[in-house]
Amino acid sequence: MSSIEKNSVLERRIDSLLTDEITINFGPQHPSTHGVLRLEAKASGEVITAITPHLGYLHRGVEKNLESKEFLQGIPLLDRCDYLSSMFNSYIMAACVEELTEIEVPRRAEWIRVVAMELNRIASHLLWWGTFCLDLGASSPLLYAFRDREDVIDLLELISGARLLYNYIRPGGVRGDVTPEFMKKLEGFTNRFPPYIDEYEELVTGNAIFIERVTNVGVISKERAVNWALSGPMLRGSGVNWDLRINEPYSAYPEFTFDAAVEEGCDVMARYRVRMMEMRQSNRMLKQAVEGLPEGSHTAKVPTSVRCKKGMTYRRIESPRGELGGFMITDQDKAKKPWRFHLRAPSFANLAAIEEMSKGYMVADMIAILGSIDIVLGDVDR
Amino acid sequence: MKALGAAPHNGILDWLFNWFYNLFLNWNMSEASAAAWASGMNQLIAFLIIVIFIVVTVLFVVLFERRVLGFFQIRHGPNRVGPQGLFQTVADALKLLQKEDIMPLAAEPITYNIAPFAVFVPSILAFVVIPMGAAYVGGSYNVLIVRDLNIGILYLLAVSSVALIGFLMAGWGSNNKYALISAFRNAAQIISYEVPMILAILGVVLVAGSTSMVDIVHSQSVVWNIVPQFVGFLIYLICGLAETNRCPFDLPEAESELVAGFHTEYSGMKFALFFLAEYTNVFVISAIITTLFLGGWKGPMFLGAGGLWLTSIFWFLAKTYIMVTIFVWLRATLPRFRVDHLMGFAWKFLVPVAVVNILVIGLGVAFSHPLYMGSPGNINERLTADARVVALTQLSSSSIYNIMFDSEKVEGPVRIIEGNGTVDFGWINTAYGAMSDDMKTFFWAYNVFAFLFLILILFTVWKVIRGVKRAPKLEVMWSAVSGGEADAKA
């Protein structure tokens, strides 16, 4: 039955006239690919019939490089993979090393990590929101998103000294303790941010043109989303309640109260709403951290050169883009370097589904769908 | 002048013509050669004035948009070159002039090179029939307009459609897929939106009883068209946005999809021509909206008869720039339409609404509803309406009023009116009083209907702008697109 319906949907969109398909290249230098992605799209009129993503323009051999670097040296390199959420990449390496060295991380350190990661999630989602709206042709949201992202980045600069690539989370805890000044500013931010989000929702989410552009576009069903190994907002936008912070708790997340953002729409709008909701939930967590940041040390006692025992481990966390996994193998006891480090990049897996999502939709929809995947090419190519 | 068959009150150029004509006659020229020389001088001066005005206007509109957009987007616009960045566009244009003119190898040279001019020239031609003010020159009442064509608004529509060929040429000649798609989008868009646009203009023409731009302005001496024809105003505004490829109808230039649209392959001054044409169009559309719906140059003439030219130009520019600001405001607020939504919006929504709009206005005109009568049909009252407003704003100095009319020594249809300095709305009462009882019933029923219609339209507009809070419930479409069978295959 479903195949008949599928045909009818496609037939409605692709007329039966004898026309030539044209091949359009989007990228590697193109305003909407958010980096050096090349999409080879076949279009009949304005309707997409096939898409092939060509990857590798930003391949920097990070995984191979990690094999020749000590664990601590690897963290700044990993930061550069998904450069919009480098806190999460740092955390992956730290978590893998902690598991193989059995370092006990102090409670305060875990809380600070959560604060840092949630701040980073807000910064990442804000940038996504701005660029997504830009893809849809609204130019102002980008500027507003950057205003708030500036606040977040200032906060992250206060704790880590860097604005984009933090190198802050490391085995045993975090690099430096948070200051009272930071906590005060964080509190200010958490109070300031929700009204801004309300304003954005009013400006963009409620807009009739926006709603027409994003509802019922880029539909991927629950089952297909799972089969494609989608994760993060892509998966939750398809109605699967799967958030690693809740389903496989790590760090200090069990101590926080928050909800997983799940939408049943399966379309671009659902993913949009999931991300907007996630920003509110992150802010909620930050508020709890402002009130109840535990006392103690910000790091465990870790030697300058960390040595891991022989073994292998896979740790996965919920990054802004989805399930970020780190698979680390050490081939000897007291290993200074990983023998192999594999990064399970969420952008890569999510991008794979673009053809299924965009087939039968128009070129403009394809841009919206690509925007809704929220890829970072550093993460896709590594 | 009369001997040559030129119509009187045809604009300031006729006065200029007379002046030169007399001058040359005084130089002992023959009448024929004096007329030829005078008309030549006339055209030269008109050309210079228009070109200077256009250049200054376009340069300013570009800067204006960037600064206003900056204000909307919580940032400063360009403010470094000159005071408040006034010379930013000049600097940009100079930079573009120095750029190398690159032509792709695969481009079609002829179409590729002509296209920028085919786009730019029509946008400038539109300035010919836009009345920008009124003035007393040498005692006679003149309208500041290059040519008051009696087919003014038709001329505008025809000229603006020519630009479409330029877009297609650019798209085809560039031999670039983005440019080609953009050009076809543009063609489809402009053709679709011209239909409701013309229907909206029809309402104005019905009320004015003329297609001359000057007559249309004069028909708004008492009530601006925006009041009785608010729906038509909105339709025209929307179509004007679509016609100029402005957000939310900027699909042909959707940079996230088609890079730069039809001018992707253009660089240097050819690109600048496209760019300037776009902003010229923004100004032209704003000026047309001002003329058709906002009463053109009409407004309180606070400088009296002598300063009529200044105040009228002031009002014209003020109204036009308010429209430009609205254009920028929309650009700062709205996302872009999708192609099929765009077409659907034109054919399924705008055209029916425009037809109903015509019906309402037509009924109003047919039954002589005061709001739809234009100003009194008498040419004398139309022409002196500006003078009346002058008098109204300067009641104490009735001497100016007298001086003005004393000095008026014009032959032709303008008759000197003895006024007491008040605007006479008596004709409205007369029109109402002359109605039969049936007519009065219709009059009120009509008023109520028009009011409800207006509310409905305003509500729709509000919905479009502010939207609904939540997305509508989705149809379960995904199960159709990808279902269990596809799973089994995978």
mmCIF file of C-alpha atoms in Angstrom, chain A residues 1-3 5-6 9 13 22-27 30-32 46 134-140 143-144 147 202-203 206-213 215-217 219 221-224 227 264-267 269 273 356 361-362 364-365 367, chain B residues 69 71-75 177-178 181 185 247-248 250-251 255-259 331-341 463-490:
data_model
loop_
_atom_site.group_PDB
_atom_site.id
_atom_site.type_symbol
_atom_site.label_atom_id
_atom_site.label_comp_id
_atom_site.label_asym_id
_atom_site.label_seq_id
_atom_site.Cartn_x
_atom_site.Cartn_y
_atom_site.Cartn_z
ATOM 1 C CA MET A 1 0.000 0.000 0.000
ATOM 2 C CA SER A 2 2.705 2.368 0.990
ATOM 3 C CA SER A 3 4.523 2.013 -2.310
ATOM 4 C CA GLU A 5 1.052 6.113 -2.026
ATOM 5 C CA LYS A 6 4.710 6.864 -2.465
ATOM 6 C CA VAL A 9 3.153 11.590 -3.933
ATOM 7 C CA ARG A 13 5.401 16.552 -7.842
ATOM 8 C CA ILE A 22 19.713 18.684 -14.987
ATOM 9 C CA THR A 23 22.580 18.091 -12.642
ATOM 10 C CA ILE A 24 23.253 20.914 -10.263
ATOM 11 C CA ASN A 25 26.345 21.097 -8.146
ATOM 12 C CA PHE A 26 25.964 22.601 -4.734
ATOM 13 C CA GLY A 27 29.404 23.213 -3.432
ATOM 14 C CA HIS A 30 28.392 27.432 -2.142
ATOM 15 C CA PRO A 31 26.678 29.688 0.377
ATOM 16 C CA SER A 32 24.307 27.070 1.721
ATOM 17 C CA GLU A 46 12.869 22.244 -9.539
ATOM 18 C CA LEU A 134 19.537 32.418 6.542
ATOM 19 C CA ASP A 135 19.031 29.340 4.372
ATOM 20 C CA LEU A 136 15.325 30.068 4.374
ATOM 21 C CA GLY A 137 16.024 33.634 3.301
ATOM 22 C CA ALA A 138 15.564 35.457 6.592
ATOM 23 C CA SER A 139 18.689 37.478 7.194
ATOM 24 C CA SER A 140 18.033 39.119 10.553
ATOM 25 C CA LEU A 143 22.519 38.747 13.692
ATOM 26 C CA TYR A 144 20.278 38.175 16.688
ATOM 27 C CA ARG A 147 24.276 38.624 19.800
ATOM 28 C CA GLU A 202 7.617 34.859 17.961
ATOM 29 C CA LEU A 203 9.663 36.297 15.116
ATOM 30 C CA GLY A 206 5.166 31.667 14.203
ATOM 31 C CA ASN A 207 5.779 33.185 10.796
ATOM 32 C CA ALA A 208 3.320 31.876 8.219
ATOM 33 C CA ILE A 209 5.875 31.727 5.412
ATOM 34 C CA PHE A 210 8.295 29.925 7.692
ATOM 35 C CA ILE A 211 5.675 27.371 8.718
ATOM 36 C CA GLU A 212 4.801 26.708 5.079
ATOM 37 C CA ARG A 213 8.432 26.252 4.194
ATOM 38 C CA THR A 215 6.195 21.654 7.708
ATOM 39 C CA ASN A 216 5.917 18.340 5.885
ATOM 40 C CA VAL A 217 9.294 18.912 4.309
ATOM 41 C CA VAL A 219 10.024 13.809 6.150
ATOM 42 C CA SER A 221 9.726 8.256 9.518
ATOM 43 C CA LYS A 222 10.548 6.893 12.938
ATOM 44 C CA GLU A 223 11.592 3.516 11.554
ATOM 45 C CA ARG A 224 13.681 4.951 8.751
ATOM 46 C CA ASN A 227 17.557 2.447 10.327
ATOM 47 C CA GLU A 264 6.425 13.737 16.400
ATOM 48 C CA GLY A 265 6.493 15.750 13.185
ATOM 49 C CA CYS A 266 9.329 13.852 11.434
ATOM 50 C CA ASP A 267 9.902 16.963 9.296
ATOM 51 C CA MET A 269 9.798 21.850 11.589
ATOM 52 C CA ARG A 273 11.356 22.756 17.447
ATOM 53 C CA GLU A 356 16.003 9.883 1.226
ATOM 54 C CA TYR A 361 10.993 17.895 -2.789
ATOM 55 C CA MET A 362 12.105 21.078 -4.433
ATOM 56 C CA ALA A 364 14.607 25.176 -1.959
ATOM 57 C CA ASP A 365 13.376 22.376 0.315
ATOM 58 C CA ILE A 367 18.458 23.588 1.244
ATOM 59 C CA LEU B 69 18.735 47.171 7.709
ATOM 60 C CA PHE B 71 19.163 49.319 12.549
ATOM 61 C CA PHE B 72 16.826 46.323 12.301
ATOM 62 C CA GLN B 73 19.672 43.885 12.731
ATOM 63 C CA ILE B 74 21.163 45.476 15.850
ATOM 64 C CA ARG B 75 24.347 46.585 14.125
ATOM 65 C CA LYS B 177 22.629 26.579 -14.350
ATOM 66 C CA TYR B 178 22.027 28.767 -11.338
ATOM 67 C CA ILE B 181 17.005 28.573 -13.060
ATOM 68 C CA ARG B 185 11.913 31.699 -11.736
ATOM 69 C CA CYS B 247 12.246 39.705 0.145
ATOM 70 C CA PRO B 248 10.079 37.627 0.699
ATOM 71 C CA ASP B 250 13.647 37.189 -3.694
ATOM 72 C CA LEU B 251 13.656 33.664 -5.092
ATOM 73 C CA GLU B 255 21.700 33.221 -2.326
ATOM 74 C CA SER B 256 21.330 30.032 -0.321
ATOM 75 C CA GLU B 257 20.023 28.188 -3.357
ATOM 76 C CA LEU B 258 21.197 29.929 -6.509
ATOM 77 C CA VAL B 259 24.322 31.708 -5.273
ATOM 78 C CA ARG B 331 13.319 42.219 4.141
ATOM 79 C CA ALA B 332 14.553 42.312 7.714
ATOM 80 C CA THR B 333 11.609 40.302 8.981
ATOM 81 C CA LEU B 334 10.447 37.669 6.548
ATOM 82 C CA PRO B 335 11.923 34.450 5.218
ATOM 83 C CA ARG B 336 11.684 33.540 1.558
ATOM 84 C CA PHE B 337 8.751 31.925 -0.237
ATOM 85 C CA ARG B 338 9.106 28.659 -2.065
ATOM 86 C CA VAL B 339 8.421 28.615 -5.812
ATOM 87 C CA ASP B 340 5.140 26.724 -5.697
ATOM 88 C CA HIS B 341 3.914 28.665 -2.658
ATOM 89 C CA LYS B 463 -2.081 36.322 10.236
ATOM 90 C CA VAL B 464 0.443 36.401 7.453
ATOM 91 C CA ILE B 465 2.740 38.765 9.273
ATOM 92 C CA ARG B 466 2.477 37.412 12.789
ATOM 93 C CA GLY B 467 1.472 33.897 11.893
ATOM 94 C CA VAL B 468 -0.166 31.326 14.071
ATOM 95 C CA LYS B 469 1.445 30.305 17.297
ATOM 96 C CA ARG B 470 1.741 26.625 16.531
ATOM 97 C CA ALA B 471 2.226 24.735 13.352
ATOM 98 C CA PRO B 472 -0.953 23.084 12.076
ATOM 99 C CA LYS B 473 -1.420 19.401 12.722
ATOM 100 C CA LEU B 474 0.513 17.471 10.163
ATOM 101 C CA GLU B 475 -0.957 15.010 7.770
ATOM 102 C CA VAL B 476 0.749 11.721 8.137
ATOM 103 C CA MET B 477 2.714 12.159 4.967
ATOM 104 C CA TRP B 478 5.877 10.411 5.976
ATOM 105 C CA SER B 479 4.216 7.040 6.039
ATOM 106 C CA ALA B 480 3.414 7.569 2.381
ATOM 107 C CA VAL B 481 6.859 8.710 1.392
ATOM 108 C CA SER B 482 8.766 6.000 3.163
ATOM 109 C CA GLY B 483 6.940 3.032 4.515
ATOM 110 C CA GLY B 484 7.395 -0.532 5.580
ATOM 111 C CA GLU B 485 8.338 -1.862 2.171
ATOM 112 C CA ALA B 486 11.327 0.385 1.896
ATOM 113 C CA ASP B 487 12.353 -0.910 5.310
ATOM 114 C CA ALA B 488 12.177 -4.465 4.113
ATOM 115 C CA LYS B 489 14.402 -3.639 1.162
ATOM 116 C CA ALA B 490 16.938 -1.997 3.420
#
